[in-house]
Tab-separated table of C-alpha atoms in Angstrom:
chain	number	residue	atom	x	y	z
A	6	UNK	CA	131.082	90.472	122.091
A	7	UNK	CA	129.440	88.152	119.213
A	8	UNK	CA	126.832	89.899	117.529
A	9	UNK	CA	127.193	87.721	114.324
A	10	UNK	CA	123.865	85.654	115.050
A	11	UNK	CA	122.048	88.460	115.351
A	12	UNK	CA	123.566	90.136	111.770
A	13	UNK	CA	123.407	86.827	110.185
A	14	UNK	CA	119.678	85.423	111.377
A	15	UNK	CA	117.999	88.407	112.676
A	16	UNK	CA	115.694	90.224	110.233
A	17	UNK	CA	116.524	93.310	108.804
A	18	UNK	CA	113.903	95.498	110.209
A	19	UNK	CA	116.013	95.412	113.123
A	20	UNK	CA	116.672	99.246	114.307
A	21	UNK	CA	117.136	100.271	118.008
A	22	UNK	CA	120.288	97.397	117.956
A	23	UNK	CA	121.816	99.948	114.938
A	24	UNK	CA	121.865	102.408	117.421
A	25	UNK	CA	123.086	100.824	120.290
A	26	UNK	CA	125.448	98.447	118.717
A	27	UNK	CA	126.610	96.322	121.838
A	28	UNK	CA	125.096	93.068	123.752
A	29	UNK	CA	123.097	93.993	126.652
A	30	UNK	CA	123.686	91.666	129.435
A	31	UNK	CA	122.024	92.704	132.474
A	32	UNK	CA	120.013	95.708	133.829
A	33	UNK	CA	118.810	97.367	136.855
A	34	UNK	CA	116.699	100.301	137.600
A	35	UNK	CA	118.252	103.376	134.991
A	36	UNK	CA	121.454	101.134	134.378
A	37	UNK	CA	122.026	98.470	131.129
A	38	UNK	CA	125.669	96.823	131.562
A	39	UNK	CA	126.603	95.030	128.415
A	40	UNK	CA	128.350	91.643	128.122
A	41	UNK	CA	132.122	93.163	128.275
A	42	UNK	CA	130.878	94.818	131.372
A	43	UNK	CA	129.926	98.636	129.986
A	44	UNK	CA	127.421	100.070	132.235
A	45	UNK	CA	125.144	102.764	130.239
A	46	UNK	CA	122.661	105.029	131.444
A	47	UNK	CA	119.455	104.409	129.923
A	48	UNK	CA	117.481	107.781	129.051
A	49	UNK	CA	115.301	105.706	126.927
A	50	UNK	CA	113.625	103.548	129.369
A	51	UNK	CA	112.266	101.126	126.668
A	52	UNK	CA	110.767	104.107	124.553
A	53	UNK	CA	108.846	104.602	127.571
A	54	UNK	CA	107.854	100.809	129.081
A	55	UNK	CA	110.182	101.286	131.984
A	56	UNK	CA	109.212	104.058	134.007
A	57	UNK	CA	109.822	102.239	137.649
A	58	UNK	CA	113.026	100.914	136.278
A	59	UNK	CA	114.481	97.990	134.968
A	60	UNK	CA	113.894	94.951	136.926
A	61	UNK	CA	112.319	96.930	139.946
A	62	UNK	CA	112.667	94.596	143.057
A	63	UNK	CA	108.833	94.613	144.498
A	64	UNK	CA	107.631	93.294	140.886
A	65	UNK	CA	110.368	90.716	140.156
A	66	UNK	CA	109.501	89.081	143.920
A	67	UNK	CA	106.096	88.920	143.516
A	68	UNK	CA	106.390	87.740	139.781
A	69	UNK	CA	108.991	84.971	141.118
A	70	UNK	CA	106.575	84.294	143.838
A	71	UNK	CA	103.558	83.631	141.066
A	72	UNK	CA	105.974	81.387	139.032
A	73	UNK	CA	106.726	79.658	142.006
A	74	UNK	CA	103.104	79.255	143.254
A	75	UNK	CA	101.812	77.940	139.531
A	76	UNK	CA	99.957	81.115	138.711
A	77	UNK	CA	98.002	81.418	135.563
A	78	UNK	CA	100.506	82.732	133.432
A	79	UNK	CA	98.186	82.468	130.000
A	80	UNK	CA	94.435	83.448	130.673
A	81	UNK	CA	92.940	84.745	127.281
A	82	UNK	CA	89.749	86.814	129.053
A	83	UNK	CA	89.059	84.522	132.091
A	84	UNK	CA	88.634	84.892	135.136
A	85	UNK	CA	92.204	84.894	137.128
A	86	UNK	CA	92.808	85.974	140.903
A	87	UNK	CA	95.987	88.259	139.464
A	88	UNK	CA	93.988	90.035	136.942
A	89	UNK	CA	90.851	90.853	139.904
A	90	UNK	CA	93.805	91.427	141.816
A	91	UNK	CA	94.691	94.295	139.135
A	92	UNK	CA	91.507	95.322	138.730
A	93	UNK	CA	90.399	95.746	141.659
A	94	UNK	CA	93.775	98.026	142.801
A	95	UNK	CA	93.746	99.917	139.286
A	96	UNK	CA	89.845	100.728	140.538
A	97	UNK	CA	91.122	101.960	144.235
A	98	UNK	CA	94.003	104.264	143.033
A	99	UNK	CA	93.580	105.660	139.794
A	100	UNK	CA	89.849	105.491	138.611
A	101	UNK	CA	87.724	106.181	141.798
A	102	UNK	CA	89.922	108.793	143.375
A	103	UNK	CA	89.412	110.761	139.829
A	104	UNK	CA	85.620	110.003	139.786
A	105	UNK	CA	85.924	107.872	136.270
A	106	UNK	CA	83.557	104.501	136.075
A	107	UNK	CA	85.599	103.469	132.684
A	108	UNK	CA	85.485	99.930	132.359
A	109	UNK	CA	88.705	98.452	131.409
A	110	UNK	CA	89.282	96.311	128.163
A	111	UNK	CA	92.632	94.098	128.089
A	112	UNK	CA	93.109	94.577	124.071
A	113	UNK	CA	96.588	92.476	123.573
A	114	UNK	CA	100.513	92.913	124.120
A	115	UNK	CA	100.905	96.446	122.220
A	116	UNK	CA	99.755	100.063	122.118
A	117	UNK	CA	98.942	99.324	118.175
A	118	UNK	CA	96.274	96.738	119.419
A	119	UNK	CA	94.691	99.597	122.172
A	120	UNK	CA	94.627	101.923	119.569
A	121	UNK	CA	92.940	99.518	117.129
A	122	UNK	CA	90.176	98.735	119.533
A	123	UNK	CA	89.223	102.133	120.144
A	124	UNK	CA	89.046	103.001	116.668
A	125	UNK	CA	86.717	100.005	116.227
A	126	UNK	CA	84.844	100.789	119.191
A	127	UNK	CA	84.172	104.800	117.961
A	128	UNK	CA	83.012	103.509	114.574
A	129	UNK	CA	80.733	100.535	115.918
A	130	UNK	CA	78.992	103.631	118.576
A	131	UNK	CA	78.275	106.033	115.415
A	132	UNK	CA	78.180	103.682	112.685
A	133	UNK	CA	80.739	106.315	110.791
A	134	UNK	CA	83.856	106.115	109.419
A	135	UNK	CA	86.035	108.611	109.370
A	136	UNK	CA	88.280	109.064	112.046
A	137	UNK	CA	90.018	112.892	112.755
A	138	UNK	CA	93.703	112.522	113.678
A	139	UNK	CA	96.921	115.025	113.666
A	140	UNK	CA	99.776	115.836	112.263
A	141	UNK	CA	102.862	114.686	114.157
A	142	UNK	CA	100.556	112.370	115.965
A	143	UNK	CA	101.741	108.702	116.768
A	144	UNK	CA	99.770	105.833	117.393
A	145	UNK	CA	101.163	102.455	116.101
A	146	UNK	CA	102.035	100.711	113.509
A	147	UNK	CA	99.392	97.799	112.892
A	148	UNK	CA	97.202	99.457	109.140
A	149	UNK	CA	94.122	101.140	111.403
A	150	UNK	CA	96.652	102.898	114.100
A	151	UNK	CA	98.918	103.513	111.096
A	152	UNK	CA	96.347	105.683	109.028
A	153	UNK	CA	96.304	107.655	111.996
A	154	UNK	CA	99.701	108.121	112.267
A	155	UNK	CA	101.424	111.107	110.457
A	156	UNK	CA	104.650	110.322	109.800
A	157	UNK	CA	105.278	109.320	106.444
A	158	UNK	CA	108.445	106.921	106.909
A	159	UNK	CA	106.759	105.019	109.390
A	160	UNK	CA	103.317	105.346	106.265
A	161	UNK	CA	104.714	104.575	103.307
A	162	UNK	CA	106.160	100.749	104.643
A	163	UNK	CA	102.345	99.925	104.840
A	164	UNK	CA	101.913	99.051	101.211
A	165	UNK	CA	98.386	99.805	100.919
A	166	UNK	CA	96.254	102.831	101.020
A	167	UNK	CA	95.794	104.261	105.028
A	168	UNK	CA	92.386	105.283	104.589
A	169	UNK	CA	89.343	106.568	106.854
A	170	UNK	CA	91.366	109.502	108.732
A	171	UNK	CA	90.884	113.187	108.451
A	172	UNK	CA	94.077	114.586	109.149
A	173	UNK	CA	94.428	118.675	111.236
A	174	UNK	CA	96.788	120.652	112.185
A	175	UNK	CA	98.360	119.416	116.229
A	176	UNK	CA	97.888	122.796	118.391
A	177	UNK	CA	101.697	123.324	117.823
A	178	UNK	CA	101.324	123.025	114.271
A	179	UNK	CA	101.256	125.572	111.454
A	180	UNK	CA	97.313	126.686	111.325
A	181	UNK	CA	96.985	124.752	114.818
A	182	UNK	CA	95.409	127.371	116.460
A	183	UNK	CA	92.238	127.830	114.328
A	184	UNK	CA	92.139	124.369	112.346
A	185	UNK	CA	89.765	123.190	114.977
A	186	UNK	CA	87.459	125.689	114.639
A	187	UNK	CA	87.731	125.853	111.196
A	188	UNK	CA	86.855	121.890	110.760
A	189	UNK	CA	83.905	122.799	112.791
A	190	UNK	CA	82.354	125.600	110.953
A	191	UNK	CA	83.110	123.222	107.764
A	192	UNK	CA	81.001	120.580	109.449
A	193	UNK	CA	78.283	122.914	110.346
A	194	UNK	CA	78.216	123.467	106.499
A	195	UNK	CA	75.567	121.211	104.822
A	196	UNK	CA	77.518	122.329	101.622
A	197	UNK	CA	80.970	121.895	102.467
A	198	UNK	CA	80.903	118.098	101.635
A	199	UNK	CA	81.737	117.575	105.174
A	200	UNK	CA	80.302	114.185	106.843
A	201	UNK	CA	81.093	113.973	111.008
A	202	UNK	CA	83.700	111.574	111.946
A	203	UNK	CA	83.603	108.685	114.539
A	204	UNK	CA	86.047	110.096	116.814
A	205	UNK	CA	88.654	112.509	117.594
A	206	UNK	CA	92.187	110.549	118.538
A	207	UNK	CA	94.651	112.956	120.135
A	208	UNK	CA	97.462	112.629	122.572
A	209	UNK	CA	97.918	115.107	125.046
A	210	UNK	CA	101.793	115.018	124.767
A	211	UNK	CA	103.178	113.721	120.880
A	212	UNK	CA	105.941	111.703	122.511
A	213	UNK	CA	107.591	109.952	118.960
A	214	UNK	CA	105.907	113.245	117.207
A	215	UNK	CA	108.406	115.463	118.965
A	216	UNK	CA	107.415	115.986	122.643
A	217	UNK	CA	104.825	118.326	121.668
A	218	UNK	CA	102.750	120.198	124.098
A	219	UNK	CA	98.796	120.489	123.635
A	220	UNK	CA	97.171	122.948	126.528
A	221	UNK	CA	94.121	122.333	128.137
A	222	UNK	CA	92.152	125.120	126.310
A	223	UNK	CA	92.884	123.644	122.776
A	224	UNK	CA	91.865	119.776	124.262
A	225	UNK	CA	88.811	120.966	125.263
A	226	UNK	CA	88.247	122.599	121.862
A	227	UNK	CA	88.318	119.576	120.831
A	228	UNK	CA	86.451	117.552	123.239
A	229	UNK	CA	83.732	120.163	122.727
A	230	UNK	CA	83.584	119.859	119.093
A	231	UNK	CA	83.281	115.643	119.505
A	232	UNK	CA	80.584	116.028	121.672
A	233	UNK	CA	78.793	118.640	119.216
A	234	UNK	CA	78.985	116.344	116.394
A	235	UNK	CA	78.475	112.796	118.371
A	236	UNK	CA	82.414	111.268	118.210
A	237	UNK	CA	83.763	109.860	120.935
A	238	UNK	CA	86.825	111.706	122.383
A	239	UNK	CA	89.662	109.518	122.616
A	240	UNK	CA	93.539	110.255	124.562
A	241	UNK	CA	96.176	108.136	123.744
A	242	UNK	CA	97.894	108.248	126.691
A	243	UNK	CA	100.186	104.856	125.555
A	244	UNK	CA	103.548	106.459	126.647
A	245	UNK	CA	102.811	109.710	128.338
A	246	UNK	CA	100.813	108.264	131.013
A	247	UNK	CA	101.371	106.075	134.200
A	248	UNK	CA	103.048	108.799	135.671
A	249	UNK	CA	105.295	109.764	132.853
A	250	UNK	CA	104.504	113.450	133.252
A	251	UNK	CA	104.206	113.618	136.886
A	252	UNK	CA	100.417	112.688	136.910
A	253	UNK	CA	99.085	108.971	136.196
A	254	UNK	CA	97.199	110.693	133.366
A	255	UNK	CA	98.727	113.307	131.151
A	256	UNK	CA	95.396	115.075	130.981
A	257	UNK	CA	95.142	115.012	135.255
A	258	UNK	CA	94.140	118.051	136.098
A	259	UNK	CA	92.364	119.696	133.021
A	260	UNK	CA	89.074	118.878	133.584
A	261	UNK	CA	88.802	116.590	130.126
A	262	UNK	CA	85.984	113.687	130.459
A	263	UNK	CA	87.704	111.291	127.619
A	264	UNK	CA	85.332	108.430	126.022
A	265	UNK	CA	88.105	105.974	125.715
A	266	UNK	CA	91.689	106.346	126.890
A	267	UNK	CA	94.310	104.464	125.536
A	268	UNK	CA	96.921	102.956	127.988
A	269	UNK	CA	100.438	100.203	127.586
A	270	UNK	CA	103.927	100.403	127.968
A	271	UNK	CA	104.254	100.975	131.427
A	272	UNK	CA	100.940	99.812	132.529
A	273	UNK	CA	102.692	96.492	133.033
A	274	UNK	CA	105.371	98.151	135.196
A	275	UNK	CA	108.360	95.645	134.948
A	276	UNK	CA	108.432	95.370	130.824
A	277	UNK	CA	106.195	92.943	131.004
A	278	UNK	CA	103.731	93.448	127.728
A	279	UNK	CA	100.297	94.916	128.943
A	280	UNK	CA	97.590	97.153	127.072
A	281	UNK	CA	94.426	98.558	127.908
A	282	UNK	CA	91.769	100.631	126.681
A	283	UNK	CA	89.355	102.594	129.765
A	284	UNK	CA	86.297	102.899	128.524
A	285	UNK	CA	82.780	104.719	129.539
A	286	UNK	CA	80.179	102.347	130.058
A	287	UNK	CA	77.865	104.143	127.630
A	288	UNK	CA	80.766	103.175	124.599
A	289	UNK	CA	81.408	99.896	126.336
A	290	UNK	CA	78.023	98.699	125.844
A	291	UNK	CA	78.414	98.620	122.475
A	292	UNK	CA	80.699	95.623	122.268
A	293	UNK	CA	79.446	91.606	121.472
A	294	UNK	CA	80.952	89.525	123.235
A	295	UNK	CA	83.886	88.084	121.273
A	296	UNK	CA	83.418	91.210	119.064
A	297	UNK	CA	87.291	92.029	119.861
A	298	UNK	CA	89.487	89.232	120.527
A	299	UNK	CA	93.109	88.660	121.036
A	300	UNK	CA	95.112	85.414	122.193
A	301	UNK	CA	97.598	87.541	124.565
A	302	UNK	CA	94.498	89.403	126.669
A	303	UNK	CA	95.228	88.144	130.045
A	304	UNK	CA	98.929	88.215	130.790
A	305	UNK	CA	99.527	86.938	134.442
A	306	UNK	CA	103.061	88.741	135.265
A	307	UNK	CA	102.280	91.299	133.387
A	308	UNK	CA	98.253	91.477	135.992
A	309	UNK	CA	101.229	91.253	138.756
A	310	UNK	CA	103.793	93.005	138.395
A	311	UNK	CA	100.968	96.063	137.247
A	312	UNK	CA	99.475	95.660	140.582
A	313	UNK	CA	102.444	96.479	142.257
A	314	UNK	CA	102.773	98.975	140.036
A	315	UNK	CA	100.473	100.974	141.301
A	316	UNK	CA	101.703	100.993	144.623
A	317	UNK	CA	104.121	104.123	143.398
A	318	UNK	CA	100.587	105.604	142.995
A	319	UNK	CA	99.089	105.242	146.248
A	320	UNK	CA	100.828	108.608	147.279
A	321	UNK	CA	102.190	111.785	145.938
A	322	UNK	CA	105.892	110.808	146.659
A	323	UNK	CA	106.659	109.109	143.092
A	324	UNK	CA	105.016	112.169	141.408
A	325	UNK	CA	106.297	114.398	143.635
A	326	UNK	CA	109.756	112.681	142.608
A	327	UNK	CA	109.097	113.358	138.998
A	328	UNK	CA	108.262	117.037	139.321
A	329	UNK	CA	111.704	117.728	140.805
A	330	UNK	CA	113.674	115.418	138.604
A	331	UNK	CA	111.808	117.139	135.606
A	332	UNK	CA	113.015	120.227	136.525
A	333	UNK	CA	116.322	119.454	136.917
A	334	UNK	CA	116.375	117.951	133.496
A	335	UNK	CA	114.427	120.965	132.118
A	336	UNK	CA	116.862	123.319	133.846
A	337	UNK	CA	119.817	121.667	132.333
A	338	UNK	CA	118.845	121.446	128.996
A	339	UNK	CA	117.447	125.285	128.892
A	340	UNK	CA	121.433	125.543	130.007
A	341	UNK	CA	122.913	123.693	126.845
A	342	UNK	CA	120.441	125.894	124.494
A	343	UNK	CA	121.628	129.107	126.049
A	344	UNK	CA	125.218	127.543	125.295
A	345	UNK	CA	124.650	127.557	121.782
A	346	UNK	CA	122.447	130.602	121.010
A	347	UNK	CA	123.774	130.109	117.415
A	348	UNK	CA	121.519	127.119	116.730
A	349	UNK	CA	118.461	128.275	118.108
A	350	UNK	CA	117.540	125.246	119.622
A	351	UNK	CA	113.754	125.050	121.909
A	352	UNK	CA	113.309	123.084	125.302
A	353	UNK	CA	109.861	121.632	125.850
A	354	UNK	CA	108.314	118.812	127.392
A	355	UNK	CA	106.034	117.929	130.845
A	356	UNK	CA	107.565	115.881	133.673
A	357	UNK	CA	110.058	113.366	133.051
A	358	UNK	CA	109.605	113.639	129.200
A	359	UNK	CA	111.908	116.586	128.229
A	360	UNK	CA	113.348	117.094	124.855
A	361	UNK	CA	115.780	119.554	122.920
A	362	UNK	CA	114.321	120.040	119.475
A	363	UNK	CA	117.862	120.501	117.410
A	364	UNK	CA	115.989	121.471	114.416
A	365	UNK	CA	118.669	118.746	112.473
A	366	UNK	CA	118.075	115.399	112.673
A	367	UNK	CA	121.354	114.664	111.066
A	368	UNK	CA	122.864	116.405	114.123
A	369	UNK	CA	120.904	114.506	116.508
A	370	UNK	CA	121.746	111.178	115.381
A	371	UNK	CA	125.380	112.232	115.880
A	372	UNK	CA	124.365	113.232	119.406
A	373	UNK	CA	123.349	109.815	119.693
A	374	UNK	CA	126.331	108.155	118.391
A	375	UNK	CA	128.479	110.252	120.898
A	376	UNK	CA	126.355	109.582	123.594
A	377	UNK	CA	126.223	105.760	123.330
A	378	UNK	CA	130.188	105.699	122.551
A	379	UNK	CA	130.434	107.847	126.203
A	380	UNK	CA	127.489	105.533	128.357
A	381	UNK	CA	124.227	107.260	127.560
A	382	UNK	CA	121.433	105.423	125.898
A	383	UNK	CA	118.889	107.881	124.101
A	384	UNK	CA	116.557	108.309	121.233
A	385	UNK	CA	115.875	111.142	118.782
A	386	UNK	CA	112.584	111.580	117.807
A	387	UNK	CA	109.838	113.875	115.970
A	388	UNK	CA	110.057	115.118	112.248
A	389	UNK	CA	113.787	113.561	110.542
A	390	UNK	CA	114.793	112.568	114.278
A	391	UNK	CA	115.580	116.258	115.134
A	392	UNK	CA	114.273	116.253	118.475
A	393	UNK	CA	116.151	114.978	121.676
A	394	UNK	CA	114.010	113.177	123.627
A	395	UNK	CA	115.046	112.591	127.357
A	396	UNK	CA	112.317	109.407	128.851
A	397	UNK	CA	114.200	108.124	132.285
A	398	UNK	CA	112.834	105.791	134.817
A	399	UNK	CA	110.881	107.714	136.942
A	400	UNK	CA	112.853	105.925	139.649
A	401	UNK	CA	116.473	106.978	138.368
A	402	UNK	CA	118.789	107.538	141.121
A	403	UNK	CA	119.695	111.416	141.338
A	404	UNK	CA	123.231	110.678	141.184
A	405	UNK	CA	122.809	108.666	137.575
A	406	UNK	CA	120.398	111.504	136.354
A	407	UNK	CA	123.134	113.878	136.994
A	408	UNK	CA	126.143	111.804	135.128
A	409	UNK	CA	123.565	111.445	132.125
A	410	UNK	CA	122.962	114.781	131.864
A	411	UNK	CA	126.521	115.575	131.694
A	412	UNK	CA	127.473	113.457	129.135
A	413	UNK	CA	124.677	114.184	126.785
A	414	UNK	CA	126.130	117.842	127.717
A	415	UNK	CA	129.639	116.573	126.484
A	416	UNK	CA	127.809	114.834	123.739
A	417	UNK	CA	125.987	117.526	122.278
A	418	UNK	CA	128.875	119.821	122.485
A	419	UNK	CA	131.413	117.406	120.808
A	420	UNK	CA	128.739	116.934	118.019
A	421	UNK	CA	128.110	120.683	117.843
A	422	UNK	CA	132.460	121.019	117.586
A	423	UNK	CA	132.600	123.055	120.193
A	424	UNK	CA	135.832	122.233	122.171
């Protein structure tokens, strides 16, 4: 395989291709085959775009159907039959069923640019600046999603201050437990210097910041404490939601009423670059129009193959899917940490996002290594890459979940040494 116009014109900032050094030639459902005909299992999905699979066969006929018909493919924010299409469906099965009358912003391509219209939005509402983040949080990598980010690799290539963010402990966290109630008494303080933020950004699972866990009881803690101090509540749900964790929300089911939520990668279903912010009419009303603008708004395959989509969320069978599958993953990786008592190694995660937290980054790259080199494709994660993080299709066949788990079984136990 030639990879020499890729080392000799692509940029340097290149990564994922240092990890999986081979030329992907094909792909379909939880199977890449490379151009000498290698077929790998893909645990990484994307980091997290492909949840129905790669190249899923209801989205790429009705996306070769549009082509064929002349559909708007470019739309800015007009009016297109494929994105009422999208909005009316995304209306039907996830928003009305759950009682939410968000309105839905189409922000650009990337999570980054969700995440940078909500923090504009939450500062235009209050008229404050300050924005309350936490540590191992993620949230993209444009300067405004950046500050809000934690980790300090992904910080320090900004080359400018990352300013306007209070940063507290995640629930999970050393002093995660009381910081929010802490930060509260400090803001009920006249003298503690203390000025209310604009919002509260949080994710409900901290996919890149380890696959860590927040329960209901600490959300609402912090929901409650927005709401006490007027800042909007906002869940970044960019790669924990659309079903990731066997509900289309991460937060399903915990009785959290979010101001703005946060949505991409597999919003567009096939790959296809999507992102959107849901937001209550109340914030909404506080946008111009024009006041947030963005050339790639109104992608048409990405309207399409997002409306069909949500057909895997008309019913419970999908989710229903993902529960088992989750368990099984779950089950087998408790089974490799009880292998290797020694390294005291911790199994968490919700769904189809399960990780082994090795506690050694070092050691999980070499995981990686051995798992690519035996057909696996998956990618550490959390603080120095220590953490394992497992992110299939939804839609992977049982028979392929099973073969991946077994070799990242082999692999782990080849880079732990053990024969």
């Amino acid at each position: 395989m030639d990879m020499t116009p890729f080392e000799q014109s692509e940029s340097s900032v290149r990564g994922y291709s240092r990890a999986y050094p081979t030329v992907f030639a094909s792909a379909s459902n939880a199977r890449q085959t490379a151009e000498d005909g290698t077929s790998y299992i893909d645990f990484f999905a994307g980091a997290g775009v492909l949840n129905f699979g790669h190249n899923d066969p209801r989205m790429k006929a009705a996306m070769i159907a549009f082509l064929e018909n002349d559909g708007v493919a470019h739309s800015l924010d007009t009016y297109t039959t494929t994105k009422r299409d999208f909005i009316e469906k995304f209306r039907d099965v996830v928003l009305r069923p759950r009682g939410m009358d968000h309105r839905m912003q189409f922000t650009g391509p990337t999570g980054t640019n969700a995440v940078e219209a909500a923090l504009k939005l939450a500062r235009l509402t209050t008229g404050r600046r300050e924005v309350v983040a936490f540590s191992n949080g993620f949230h993209g990598m444009t300067l405004g999603a950046l500050a809000a980010t934690a980790n300090d690799a992904f910080r320090k290539w900004a080359g400018v201050p990352l300013n306007d963010v209070v940063r507290l402990p995640f629930e999970t966290s050393p002093g995660g437990d009381t910081a929010v109630a802490d930060y509260g008494a400090a803001l009920r303080n006249a003298s503690s210097g203390l000025t209310p933020p604009a919002a509260f950004l949080v994710e409900v699972v901290q996919a890149e910041g380890g696959v860590n866990l927040a329960t209901a009881e600490w959300l609402h803690q912090v929901q409650d404490l927005a709401r006490e101090v007027g800042a909007l509540f906002i869940i970044d749900d960019i790669q924990a939601g659309c079903g990731r964790t066997g509900s289309y929300f991460s937060f399903d089911g915990m009785g959290l009423d979010p101001d703005i939520i946060t949505l991409a990668k597999g919003l567009g279903g096939f790959g296809t670059p999507i992102a959107m912010n849901l937001n209550k009419p109340s914030v909404d009303d506080n946008w111009s129009p024009g006041a947030h603008t963005g050339t790639f708004r109104g992608q048409g395959l990405s309207f399409v193959a997002g409306t069909v989509a949500l057909d895997y969320f008309t019913d419970d069978t999908l989710m229903n899917e993902v529960e088992a599958k989750g368990a099984v993953m779950r089950d087998r990786l408790e089974a490799i940490a009880a292998a290797h008592p020694e390294q005291d190694w911790e199994v968490r995660g919700r769904g189809m996002m399960q990780a082994l937290d090795t506690g050694d980054g070092a050691f999980a790259k070499r995981v990686q290594q051995a798992a690519f080199e035996t057909g696996l494709l998956i990618g550490p994660c959390g603080t120095g890459g220590q953490v394992i993080k497992l992110i299939p299709p939804l839609t992977i066949p049982d028979e392929d979940l099973a073969e991946g788990l077994d070799i990242l079984d082999k692999a782990i136990t080849t880079s732990a040494g053990v024969a």
